[in-house]
Amino acid sequence: MLKKLAFIIFSCIVSLSYAQNNTDFCKQMDALNQRVQQHHFRPKPLNDSLSKSVFYSFLERLDENKRFFQQSDLLLFQSDEFQIDDAIASGDCSFIEKYSTILKQRIEASKSYVASLKNETFDYSGRDTLYFSAEAKSGYFKDDFSFKKYWNKRIRYSILDHLVEQDSAFSYLEENFKSLEAEAKPKIIQNQLCLLDELLHKNGEMDIFVKESFLNAFANYQDPNSFFYNDSDKSQFEDSVSNHQLTFGIDTAKNKNGDIVIAYIAPGSAAFLNGNFEENDVIKSLTSPIQTLETFCVSNEDISAFTSNEKNETIIFKIKKQNGSIQDIQLTKTELKVEQNSCTAFIIKQKYNFAYLNIPSFYTDFDSPLGNGLAHDVANQLQILSKENVKGLVIDLRFNGGGSMKEAAELSGLFINKGPLAILKYGNGDTFTITDHFKGTLFNKPIVILIDNFSASASEFFAAAMQDYNRAIIVGSPSHGKASAQVILPLSETDDLGFCKLTIEKFYRVTGKSHQSVGIVPDIILPSLYDVFKTNEVHSPFALSNDAISPNLRHISYKKLPMTEIQSRSKIRVENNESFKAIKSINSTMLNNYIDRDLSYALTLNNIYDDVKNYNDLWTNFYQAIDLTTKNIIVKNTAATRSKLSDADIKLNKILIEDISTDIYIHEALAILSDVRNIKLH
């Protein structure tokens, strides 16, 4: 447990119960503030600035799309705007009660009104208008009239949108509209009622959701990567960066009827070995020693949170089989390898043999004395590649959000001949240099590293080190811009108050520069679907600033490659590549017509049909353009992988090979590797 917590990552009965929960919230609020002040890299003072920011962030979390609160509620809440800092300092948490009470009332009122629409005849003549604006910020409802107008319009829009998605022929929809609308209306209303019920039971119950929303608003005010974690949050996060986990081996999903069903059973898992579970079984309830969760109108996220909670090690699954029978099956978690957190090299056959390696995350093994995780797995793959006569390597870090900094440092050491890798800076100003002390490398051929806007934290640590040592060519889009490390800390010695993930240090490149809020800028930038979409950390509220420090140690880089010529060749290829042209085109269209759209039209079947059709046609044309212009390349498994593939692996392996063979970014990375080799040979 200590190892996990120290891991750096980037009526009367009701009244008594409520009072007890409120006491816990007071303790959580106080403990979180103490942890922040003691451990955060740059804790912000308790003052009116904090109070105002936390207040509005809290409201945003409670009612993100302004669908529930009214302006009269805001007048009531407004007294807290500059008092939250005083409440935290004094330990007075009574302010929280009204938010939960009013939010429940507003959601219940929404349910009541939406249910009443079943008997109302809707107007689709276009007398009402739909507005789409990226810049205009919607306000809270003025009164009951505006609240009812919103929900009435929302249900009508959902019905028309559903009809258009169900049938692509406008003439059919127009001719049969009356019967189709009558059939769709109760389904759409019931679905919306179910979604509202999910909100009422979010995080188990509304009171808990409201309190955890406040704790997260407070933590997030410090920086975008600091959070409050309940038991389930902590378990899910650790599972995401671990190569082993305690699990039932069941993935769930919602079917069209709104039931929670078993979508996948992991081979070798507890559910698999039990033998009584089947895909498409409906889960009716989950019972742990602590509580029972009924699954009707509960989100799939809440199901995942319940099953991943480390305190729910044994659960009774009430299952409805496809033959209609009901079974109660008790299941206890067992340890299972996380297949998503593993890496396998592929061989790409061209003029030269190149290798491709996707790194999904910087996962680690919390329970191994040696901490064998990603770096250990990559080292094994590099040993395998040494027998395959490859002339270069593509390492794919796209959509890799990071993980263990230790793994990132050890991975860097596999490719450089010792030296400083990065510099950590603590809140008190002290610094520590992370160094690879081991001579030699496991791979000395050319490397291209693919990154994108979602490559973050440990991914950026590794990419920066490889770029600063001239050890790899970085290709793709500027990365996320997260140059900070976090630690998970308990809020109490008994873990009963939950946990917090806090930013405790920033890290800098060996040059002393920081990529915080800037990202790793690739040596060769390729067009991306997400260009200018504001997904990077710099666009997050309260993002840490960019700065620089003076390094104490000098790093000895490898010889510089002729980047000007390599960049020039890549630029010519990209400008003449129809797939990259299609990416530029759809990015521009998405930005202008959807992300930054400023549009309004009458609420009619015809207008919604045209809007949906235009959007679907945009993506259809894009995928057609990609399919027509992208040639498959020959991708094969290494000999070592082929000898170990089981029947269960073959289908997934085929999909992976197909994805690699048609990925234009991998194609360009391979072309760059060929350029490096050809230029070196001359």
XYZ file of C-alpha atoms in Angstrom:
682
model
C 0.000 0.000 0.000
C 2.776 2.450 0.895
C 4.480 1.747 -2.391
C 1.279 2.591 -4.253
C 0.715 5.802 -2.355
C 4.252 7.008 -2.867
C 4.151 6.302 -6.604
C 4.732 9.519 -8.527
C 2.621 9.930 -11.679
C 2.145 12.172 -13.592
C -37.009 11.437 9.475
C -34.411 10.966 12.383
C -32.316 8.182 10.886
C -31.976 10.163 7.685
C -30.988 13.285 9.606
C -28.400 11.421 11.645
C -26.995 9.814 8.503
C -26.802 13.150 6.733
C -25.110 14.770 9.713
C -22.532 11.985 9.760
C -21.883 12.402 6.033
C -21.564 16.154 6.517
C -19.050 15.556 9.306
C -17.016 13.417 6.923
C -17.170 16.160 4.296
C -15.873 18.706 6.822
C -12.962 16.381 7.569
C -12.323 15.804 3.853
C -12.334 19.524 3.132
C -9.909 20.264 5.952
C -7.622 17.326 5.143
C -7.503 18.207 1.435
C -6.566 21.787 2.226
C -3.809 20.567 4.557
C -2.436 18.177 1.924
C -2.448 20.963 -0.654
C -0.670 23.420 1.607
C 1.931 20.832 2.674
C 2.636 19.010 -0.579
C 1.487 20.909 -3.666
C 4.231 22.323 -5.863
C 2.806 25.826 -5.699
C -0.146 25.952 -3.246
C -2.445 28.925 -3.674
C -3.434 30.952 -0.625
C -6.869 30.838 0.949
C -8.252 34.201 -0.115
C -11.093 35.769 -2.075
C -9.440 34.949 -5.381
C -9.488 31.247 -4.492
C -13.038 31.531 -3.205
C -14.383 33.087 -6.398
C -12.591 30.657 -8.714
C -13.590 27.563 -6.732
C -17.182 28.835 -6.496
C -17.663 29.151 -10.253
C -15.731 25.966 -11.007
C -17.956 24.136 -8.509
C -21.147 25.425 -10.172
C -19.769 24.383 -13.553
C -19.265 20.840 -12.298
C -22.753 20.652 -10.827
C -24.573 21.978 -13.890
C -22.084 21.958 -16.748
C -24.565 22.745 -19.537
C -26.827 25.017 -17.444
C -29.808 22.675 -17.730
C -31.034 22.815 -14.130
C -30.270 25.875 -12.004
C -32.294 29.076 -12.307
C -31.166 32.629 -11.727
C -33.005 32.659 -8.393
C -30.781 29.755 -7.299
C -27.715 31.766 -8.221
C -28.897 34.622 -6.020
C -29.068 32.173 -3.135
C -25.653 30.689 -3.934
C -24.018 34.075 -4.507
C -23.416 34.610 -0.795
C -20.705 31.915 -0.988
C -18.727 33.535 -3.814
C -16.272 35.257 -1.463
C -16.900 33.122 1.647
C -15.555 29.703 0.611
C -12.041 30.527 1.791
C -13.447 31.488 5.213
C -15.514 28.298 5.354
C -12.434 26.162 4.646
C -10.350 28.040 7.196
C -12.997 27.754 9.911
C -14.077 24.204 9.082
C -17.672 25.307 8.555
C -19.015 23.112 5.742
C -22.731 23.804 6.227
C -22.793 25.790 2.965
C -22.733 22.568 0.927
C -26.227 21.384 1.915
C -28.195 23.851 -0.193
C -26.423 22.881 -3.424
C -27.381 19.231 -3.081
C -30.942 20.064 -2.034
C -31.575 22.513 -4.872
C -29.886 20.413 -7.550
C -32.036 17.416 -6.578
C -35.143 19.586 -6.695
C -34.260 20.942 -10.147
C -33.532 17.489 -11.583
C -36.749 16.107 -10.106
C -38.657 19.065 -11.607
C -37.038 18.303 -14.971
C -38.112 14.663 -14.696
C -41.667 15.670 -13.848
C -41.927 18.085 -16.755
C -40.269 15.759 -19.298
C -42.650 12.955 -18.232
C -45.628 15.285 -18.771
C -44.569 15.810 -22.402
C -45.753 12.298 -23.265
C -49.274 13.705 -23.599
C -48.356 16.942 -25.387
C -48.654 17.444 -29.132
C -45.351 18.826 -30.376
C -44.895 21.668 -32.843
C -42.372 21.000 -35.623
C -43.463 23.876 -37.861
C -40.349 25.967 -37.281
C -41.861 28.548 -34.925
C -38.956 27.807 -32.548
C -35.310 28.352 -33.405
C -32.188 26.364 -32.586
C -29.047 28.383 -31.842
C -25.459 27.151 -32.172
C -22.691 29.469 -31.028
C -19.190 28.660 -29.805
C -18.651 32.091 -28.296
C -21.994 32.848 -26.650
C -22.150 31.505 -23.115
C -25.583 30.260 -22.150
C -27.010 31.584 -18.925
C -29.070 29.952 -16.230
C -32.839 29.811 -16.676
C -34.645 33.067 -15.885
C -37.750 31.297 -14.593
C -39.946 28.204 -14.948
C -41.125 29.336 -18.378
C -37.601 29.345 -19.864
C -36.816 26.047 -18.128
C -39.875 24.373 -19.699
C -39.184 25.936 -23.093
C -35.653 24.493 -23.039
C -36.744 20.944 -22.210
C -39.620 21.036 -24.685
C -37.278 22.140 -27.449
C -34.600 19.660 -26.406
C -37.004 16.682 -26.565
C -38.336 17.777 -29.956
C -34.800 18.138 -31.308
C -33.842 14.704 -29.922
C -36.840 13.094 -31.614
C -36.021 14.623 -35.003
C -32.342 13.811 -34.632
C -33.233 10.197 -33.754
C -35.486 9.867 -36.825
C -32.819 11.257 -39.138
C -30.184 8.905 -37.714
C -32.546 5.939 -38.186
C -33.258 6.536 -41.867
C -31.213 8.335 -44.511
C -34.084 8.964 -46.980
C -35.784 12.297 -46.357
C -38.753 11.432 -48.589
C -39.533 8.396 -46.411
C -39.273 10.441 -43.205
C -41.499 13.159 -44.606
C -44.167 10.763 -45.879
C -44.277 8.706 -42.668
C -43.462 11.411 -40.173
C -46.645 11.178 -38.088
C -46.308 7.441 -37.352
C -42.504 7.568 -36.962
C -42.720 10.501 -34.532
C -45.439 8.762 -32.494
C -43.238 5.673 -32.205
C -40.038 7.549 -31.344
C -41.502 10.061 -28.879
C -42.068 7.731 -25.871
C -38.651 6.131 -26.400
C -36.848 9.479 -26.431
C -38.741 10.721 -23.381
C -38.087 7.502 -21.449
C -34.401 7.650 -22.358
C -34.168 11.241 -21.120
C -35.913 10.298 -17.874
C -33.390 7.524 -17.421
C -30.501 9.934 -18.017
C -31.929 12.280 -15.391
C -32.211 9.360 -12.972
C -28.541 8.591 -13.633
C -27.692 12.116 -12.530
C -29.692 11.698 -9.339
C -27.657 8.602 -8.506
C -24.313 9.852 -9.790
C -21.407 8.656 -7.620
C -23.904 6.544 -5.673
C -26.073 9.446 -4.540
C -26.480 13.135 -5.235
C -25.064 14.286 -1.874
C -21.802 12.460 -2.562
C -21.617 13.805 -6.120
C -22.060 17.400 -4.913
C -19.445 17.104 -2.164
C -16.893 15.393 -4.405
C -17.527 18.037 -7.053
C -16.595 20.714 -4.542
C -13.451 18.862 -3.436
C -12.413 18.507 -7.064
C -13.115 22.167 -7.788
C -10.821 23.075 -4.889
C -8.060 20.652 -5.959
C -8.332 21.671 -9.620
C -7.911 25.332 -8.717
C -4.326 24.475 -7.797
C -3.635 23.093 -11.293
C -5.442 20.968 -13.931
C -3.824 17.710 -12.765
C -4.712 17.802 -9.070
C -7.857 15.907 -8.048
C -9.820 14.428 -5.180
C -10.112 10.636 -5.552
C -12.639 8.367 -3.909
C -11.796 4.658 -3.587
C -13.063 3.839 -7.080
C -11.261 6.780 -8.706
C -8.004 5.696 -7.116
C -8.428 2.054 -8.159
C -9.315 2.987 -11.724
C -6.345 5.317 -12.010
C -3.887 2.763 -10.647
C -5.308 0.122 -12.978
C -4.750 2.469 -15.912
C -1.002 2.668 -15.213
C -0.469 -0.892 -13.999
C 0.307 -3.991 -16.042
C -1.549 -6.173 -13.516
C -4.790 -5.592 -11.669
C -7.243 -7.305 -9.350
C -10.356 -7.655 -11.467
C -13.495 -9.667 -12.107
C -12.581 -9.675 -15.805
C -15.933 -8.249 -16.929
C -16.434 -5.234 -19.197
C -19.959 -3.838 -19.289
C -21.981 -1.701 -21.681
C -25.490 -0.307 -22.066
C -27.695 -1.935 -24.687
C -30.470 -0.218 -26.668
C -32.975 -0.995 -23.920
C -30.856 0.783 -21.307
C -29.833 -2.471 -19.602
C -26.300 -2.988 -18.296
C -24.995 -6.049 -20.131
C -21.756 -8.016 -20.100
C -19.872 -6.874 -23.194
C -16.625 -8.794 -22.749
C -15.167 -11.485 -20.494
C -11.373 -11.484 -20.267
C -9.794 -14.906 -20.917
C -8.313 -16.382 -17.740
C -10.211 -13.967 -15.487
C -12.373 -14.825 -12.467
C -15.552 -14.489 -14.562
C -14.069 -16.617 -17.339
C -13.024 -19.399 -14.953
C -16.373 -19.279 -13.117
C -18.108 -20.424 -16.285
C -21.553 -19.012 -15.420
C -21.148 -15.667 -17.126
C -21.863 -15.068 -20.806
C -21.666 -12.024 -23.033
C -25.024 -10.189 -23.296
C -26.136 -11.405 -19.849
C -28.038 -8.542 -18.197
C -26.692 -7.390 -14.820
C -29.667 -6.556 -12.574
C -27.765 -5.650 -9.404
C -24.354 -5.768 -7.729
C -24.049 -6.515 -4.015
C -20.861 -6.078 -2.018
C -20.455 -6.444 1.753
C -20.903 -2.661 1.913
C -23.846 -1.883 -0.377
C -26.129 -2.974 -3.216
C -26.232 -1.158 -6.539
C -29.405 -1.633 -8.607
C -28.519 -1.148 -12.268
C -31.771 0.353 -13.571
C -31.093 3.855 -14.900
C -27.507 3.793 -13.658
C -24.653 4.874 -15.922
C -22.089 2.387 -17.146
C -19.441 4.619 -15.545
C -21.028 4.043 -12.123
C -21.014 0.284 -12.758
C -17.305 0.426 -13.595
C -16.629 2.517 -10.494
C -18.454 -0.023 -8.304
C -16.668 -3.078 -9.708
C -13.234 -1.427 -9.732
C -13.495 -0.184 -6.133
C -10.723 -2.035 -4.294
C -12.987 -2.420 -1.241
C -15.489 -4.397 -3.330
C -13.248 -7.430 -3.718
C -16.173 -9.883 -3.644
C -19.502 -9.108 -5.313
C -22.747 -11.020 -5.854
C -23.824 -10.450 -9.454
C -27.579 -10.796 -10.032
C -27.694 -11.885 -13.658
C -30.603 -12.282 -16.055
C -29.652 -14.958 -18.579
C -30.771 -14.801 -22.182
C -33.302 -17.585 -21.470
C -34.940 -15.319 -18.876
C -33.664 -17.098 -15.750
C -32.198 -15.120 -12.847
C -28.985 -16.211 -11.128
C -27.038 -14.873 -8.140
C -23.340 -15.513 -8.760
C -20.696 -14.654 -6.182
C -17.355 -13.688 -7.658
C -14.020 -12.650 -6.135
C -11.407 -10.659 -7.999
C -8.215 -12.311 -9.193
C -5.037 -10.807 -10.581
C -4.931 -10.442 -14.345
C -2.502 -8.934 -16.793
C -3.824 -5.732 -18.350
C -3.607 -6.461 -22.069
C -4.023 -2.796 -22.988
C -0.852 -2.093 -21.017
C 1.566 -4.197 -22.999
C 3.656 -3.581 -26.084
C 4.541 -5.788 -29.017
C 6.866 -4.937 -31.887
C 5.922 -5.496 -35.524
C 8.139 -5.802 -38.577
C 7.355 -3.629 -41.591
C 8.670 -5.003 -44.849
C 9.959 -2.376 -47.260
C 13.269 -1.856 -49.032
C 14.692 -2.123 -45.533
C 13.137 -3.929 -42.602
C 11.848 -1.424 -40.066
C 10.167 -2.063 -36.724
C 7.058 -0.470 -35.254
C 6.308 -0.309 -31.520
C 3.202 1.271 -30.003
C 3.534 2.343 -26.357
C -0.024 2.711 -24.945
C 1.012 4.143 -21.569
C 3.971 4.264 -19.213
C 2.562 1.450 -17.114
C 4.405 -0.176 -14.240
C 4.121 -3.117 -11.858
C 3.279 -1.738 -8.418
C 3.823 -5.046 -6.649
C 7.036 -6.240 -8.311
C 10.210 -5.663 -6.229
C 11.960 -4.678 -9.464
C 9.014 -2.671 -10.728
C 9.105 -4.445 -14.072
C 6.805 -2.479 -16.350
C 7.002 -0.742 -19.704
C 10.791 -0.323 -19.864
C 11.292 -4.009 -19.069
C 8.804 -4.998 -21.800
C 10.409 -2.706 -24.378
C 13.845 -4.088 -23.504
C 12.504 -7.580 -24.251
C 11.097 -6.389 -27.581
C 14.426 -4.748 -28.492
C 16.200 -8.036 -27.806
C 13.760 -9.717 -30.178
C 14.310 -7.034 -32.824
C 18.069 -7.576 -32.664
C 17.413 -10.939 -34.364
C 15.194 -9.469 -37.088
C 17.814 -7.303 -38.838
C 15.781 -4.097 -38.636
C 17.330 -0.855 -39.841
C 15.195 1.586 -37.860
C 12.361 1.897 -35.362
C 9.093 3.857 -35.170
C 7.913 4.417 -31.580
C 4.281 5.505 -31.421
C 3.320 7.731 -28.459
C 0.121 9.132 -29.946
C -2.735 9.290 -27.400
C -0.309 8.184 -24.671
C -1.285 10.243 -21.624
C 1.752 9.220 -19.558
C 2.095 7.182 -16.377
C 5.184 6.279 -14.387
C 8.083 8.727 -14.559
C 10.404 5.933 -13.441
C 9.446 3.932 -16.524
C 10.006 6.969 -18.755
C 13.511 7.444 -17.347
C 14.397 3.768 -17.705
C 13.021 3.691 -21.242
C 15.188 6.679 -22.166
C 18.230 4.821 -20.842
C 17.684 2.008 -23.345
C 18.538 4.370 -26.199
C 21.285 6.679 -24.893
C 24.763 6.001 -23.558
C 24.216 7.425 -20.052
C 23.761 11.046 -18.978
C 21.196 13.436 -17.439
C 17.624 12.982 -18.661
C 15.585 15.664 -16.920
C 15.614 18.004 -13.936
C 12.981 17.906 -11.208
C 12.121 21.090 -9.340
C 10.316 20.969 -6.000
C 8.067 23.567 -4.423
C 10.854 24.830 -2.162
C 13.064 25.539 -5.173
C 15.396 22.553 -4.769
C 16.237 20.559 -7.883
C 17.197 16.967 -8.602
C 18.654 15.636 -11.834
C 17.284 12.340 -13.150
C 20.188 10.521 -14.747
C 20.775 7.375 -16.742
C 23.854 5.905 -15.052
C 24.231 2.864 -17.304
C 26.639 2.751 -20.200
C 25.562 1.332 -23.537
C 22.270 1.018 -25.372
C 19.945 -1.767 -26.452
C 19.198 -0.186 -29.822
C 21.441 2.090 -31.860
C 19.616 2.369 -35.201
C 17.643 5.480 -36.311
C 14.399 6.193 -34.435
C 11.290 8.202 -35.292
C 8.894 9.007 -32.437
C 5.284 9.834 -33.293
C 3.486 12.237 -30.928
C 0.229 14.198 -31.008
C -1.761 16.715 -28.943
C -2.681 13.955 -26.488
C 0.867 12.737 -25.795
C 1.430 13.952 -22.252
C 3.574 13.821 -19.120
C 5.820 10.737 -19.175
C 5.443 10.606 -22.978
C 6.791 14.143 -23.153
C 9.573 13.315 -20.691
C 10.790 10.523 -23.002
C 10.297 12.444 -26.268
C 12.126 15.486 -24.862
C 15.126 13.419 -23.767
C 15.337 11.728 -27.171
C 15.082 15.090 -28.936
C 17.660 16.818 -26.717
C 20.150 13.990 -27.309
C 19.473 14.029 -31.081
C 18.641 10.367 -30.583
C 15.296 10.416 -32.399
C 13.360 12.527 -34.850
C 10.106 13.699 -33.274
C 7.222 13.702 -35.767
C 3.550 14.701 -35.515
C 1.798 17.519 -33.610
C 2.958 19.561 -30.596
C 2.305 17.488 -27.475
C -0.068 18.237 -24.591
C 2.283 20.420 -22.515
C 2.214 18.739 -19.106
C 5.604 18.963 -17.403
C 4.553 18.087 -13.880
C 4.507 15.005 -11.667
C 1.834 13.939 -9.202
C 1.563 11.731 -6.139
C -1.499 10.033 -4.628
C -1.896 10.758 -0.910
C -4.521 9.529 1.573
C -6.594 12.180 3.327
C -6.479 10.155 6.540
C -4.388 7.388 8.045
C -7.262 4.938 7.645
C -8.059 5.933 4.024
C -11.717 6.466 5.014
C -11.803 10.063 3.756
C -10.528 9.290 0.272
C -7.362 10.435 -1.489
C -5.926 13.279 -3.465
C -3.678 13.319 -6.499
C -1.480 16.397 -6.184
C 1.137 18.009 -8.360
C 4.301 17.998 -6.251
C 7.004 18.919 -8.761
C 7.733 20.218 -12.244
C 10.280 18.685 -14.565
C 12.539 20.392 -17.055
C 14.526 19.283 -20.065
C 18.252 18.761 -19.737
C 18.652 22.139 -21.463
C 16.839 23.789 -18.545
C 13.859 24.656 -20.722
C 10.335 23.571 -19.840
C 7.661 22.238 -22.156
C 4.936 23.063 -19.592
C 1.977 24.658 -21.424
C 4.070 24.608 -24.621
C 4.514 20.950 -25.417
C 7.230 19.122 -27.290
C 7.473 20.776 -30.699
C 8.145 18.070 -33.317
C 11.127 18.261 -35.640
C 8.660 17.515 -38.429
C 5.068 18.719 -37.973
C 2.313 16.780 -39.741
C -1.296 17.925 -40.286
C -3.708 16.671 -37.618
C -7.470 16.366 -37.237
C -7.062 18.183 -33.907
C -5.023 21.192 -35.032
C -6.175 24.366 -33.209
C -8.835 22.408 -31.262
C -7.547 23.774 -27.919
C -6.987 20.335 -26.404
C -3.566 21.174 -24.940
C -2.985 21.927 -21.257
C -2.339 25.612 -21.874
C -6.078 25.980 -22.583
C -7.049 24.421 -19.227
C -8.015 26.786 -16.407
C -5.266 27.232 -13.800
C -2.545 25.614 -15.950
C 0.983 26.014 -14.561
C 3.107 28.598 -16.347
C 6.106 27.992 -18.569
C 9.557 28.915 -17.257
C 13.166 27.752 -17.371
C 16.008 26.927 -14.974
C 19.792 26.741 -15.231
C 20.975 23.121 -15.591
C 23.845 21.903 -13.392
C 25.015 19.103 -15.704
C 25.868 19.153 -19.380
C 24.558 16.429 -21.648
C 26.572 15.112 -24.584
C 24.282 14.831 -27.603
C 24.626 12.475 -30.518
C 25.683 13.873 -33.868
C 23.022 16.051 -35.429
C 21.171 14.672 -38.424
C 20.808 16.825 -41.573
C 17.361 17.925 -40.474
C 16.923 20.600 -43.148
C 17.085 18.039 -45.929
C 14.973 15.501 -44.025
C 12.321 18.152 -43.288
C 12.310 19.300 -46.916
C 11.708 15.785 -48.231
C 8.909 15.194 -45.750
C 7.268 18.516 -46.602
C 7.151 17.665 -50.307
C 5.601 14.258 -49.603
C 2.980 15.665 -47.240
C 1.983 18.501 -49.583
C 1.415 15.986 -52.381
C -0.335 13.381 -50.228
C -4.107 13.299 -50.809
C -4.738 11.815 -47.345
C -2.977 14.680 -45.583
C -4.862 17.118 -47.823
C -8.115 15.488 -46.657
C -7.022 15.869 -43.023
C -6.317 19.566 -43.510
C -9.656 20.026 -45.214
C -11.778 18.297 -42.577
C -9.891 20.063 -39.786
C -10.699 23.430 -41.355
C -14.331 22.484 -41.968
C -14.791 21.146 -38.434
C -13.346 24.326 -36.943
C -15.390 26.722 -39.058
C -18.684 24.831 -39.296
C -18.855 23.000 -35.970
C -16.255 23.871 -33.312
C -16.488 27.626 -33.923
C -19.917 27.562 -35.547
C -22.255 30.534 -35.265
C -25.517 29.289 -36.698
C -29.240 29.265 -36.112
C -32.119 27.631 -37.922
C -35.800 26.853 -37.443
C -36.614 23.635 -35.604
C -37.981 21.569 -38.504
C -37.376 18.079 -39.803
C -35.914 19.448 -43.015
C -33.333 21.676 -41.287
C -32.183 19.005 -38.848
C -32.006 16.473 -41.665
C -29.762 18.800 -43.672
C -27.535 19.551 -40.659
C -27.079 15.888 -39.713
C -26.605 14.816 -43.334
C -23.954 17.473 -43.960
C -22.050 16.334 -40.883
C -22.265 12.640 -41.773
C -21.335 13.334 -45.397
C -18.285 15.259 -44.224
C -16.912 12.192 -42.422
C -18.019 9.740 -45.112
C -16.150 11.713 -47.761
C -13.123 11.977 -45.505
C -12.892 8.237 -44.869
C -13.446 7.521 -48.548
C -10.601 9.854 -49.442
C -8.325 8.157 -46.926
C -9.291 4.679 -48.136
C -8.752 5.573 -51.795
C -5.363 7.205 -51.316
C -3.759 5.055 -48.613
C -1.858 2.004 -49.769
C -1.352 -0.949 -47.512
C 2.188 -1.739 -46.440
C 3.399 -5.188 -45.460
C 3.311 -5.663 -41.692
C 4.294 -8.896 -39.976
C 4.823 -10.201 -36.482
C 8.290 -10.972 -35.216
C 9.208 -14.647 -35.165
C 9.020 -14.629 -31.350
C 5.467 -13.223 -31.405
C 4.268 -15.646 -34.077
C 5.393 -18.595 -31.964
C 3.321 -17.387 -28.986
C 0.059 -16.311 -30.667
C -2.918 -18.188 -29.246
C -6.249 -18.674 -31.032
C -7.711 -15.910 -28.861
C -4.934 -13.526 -29.975
C -5.210 -14.085 -33.717
C -8.288 -11.919 -34.339
C -6.931 -8.942 -32.384
C -3.516 -9.357 -33.994
C -5.098 -9.198 -37.455
C -6.881 -5.956 -36.574
C -3.656 -4.417 -35.241
C -1.753 -5.327 -38.412
C -4.527 -3.850 -40.587
C -4.488 -0.603 -38.579
C -0.706 -0.279 -38.818
C -0.615 -1.067 -42.539
C -3.098 1.715 -43.424
C -1.965 4.456 -41.007
C -0.629 7.390 -43.035
C 1.307 8.798 -40.077
C 3.192 5.516 -39.757
C 3.738 5.599 -43.527
C 5.363 9.020 -43.282
C 7.435 7.977 -40.247
C 8.791 5.052 -42.293
C 9.558 7.368 -45.208
C 11.516 9.600 -42.827
C 13.460 6.580 -41.557
C 14.269 5.678 -45.165
C 15.479 9.247 -45.768
C 17.744 9.058 -42.703
C 19.245 5.794 -43.895
C 19.683 6.957 -47.503
C 21.261 10.247 -46.468
C 23.651 8.433 -44.117
C 24.670 6.033 -46.892
C 25.680 8.880 -49.196
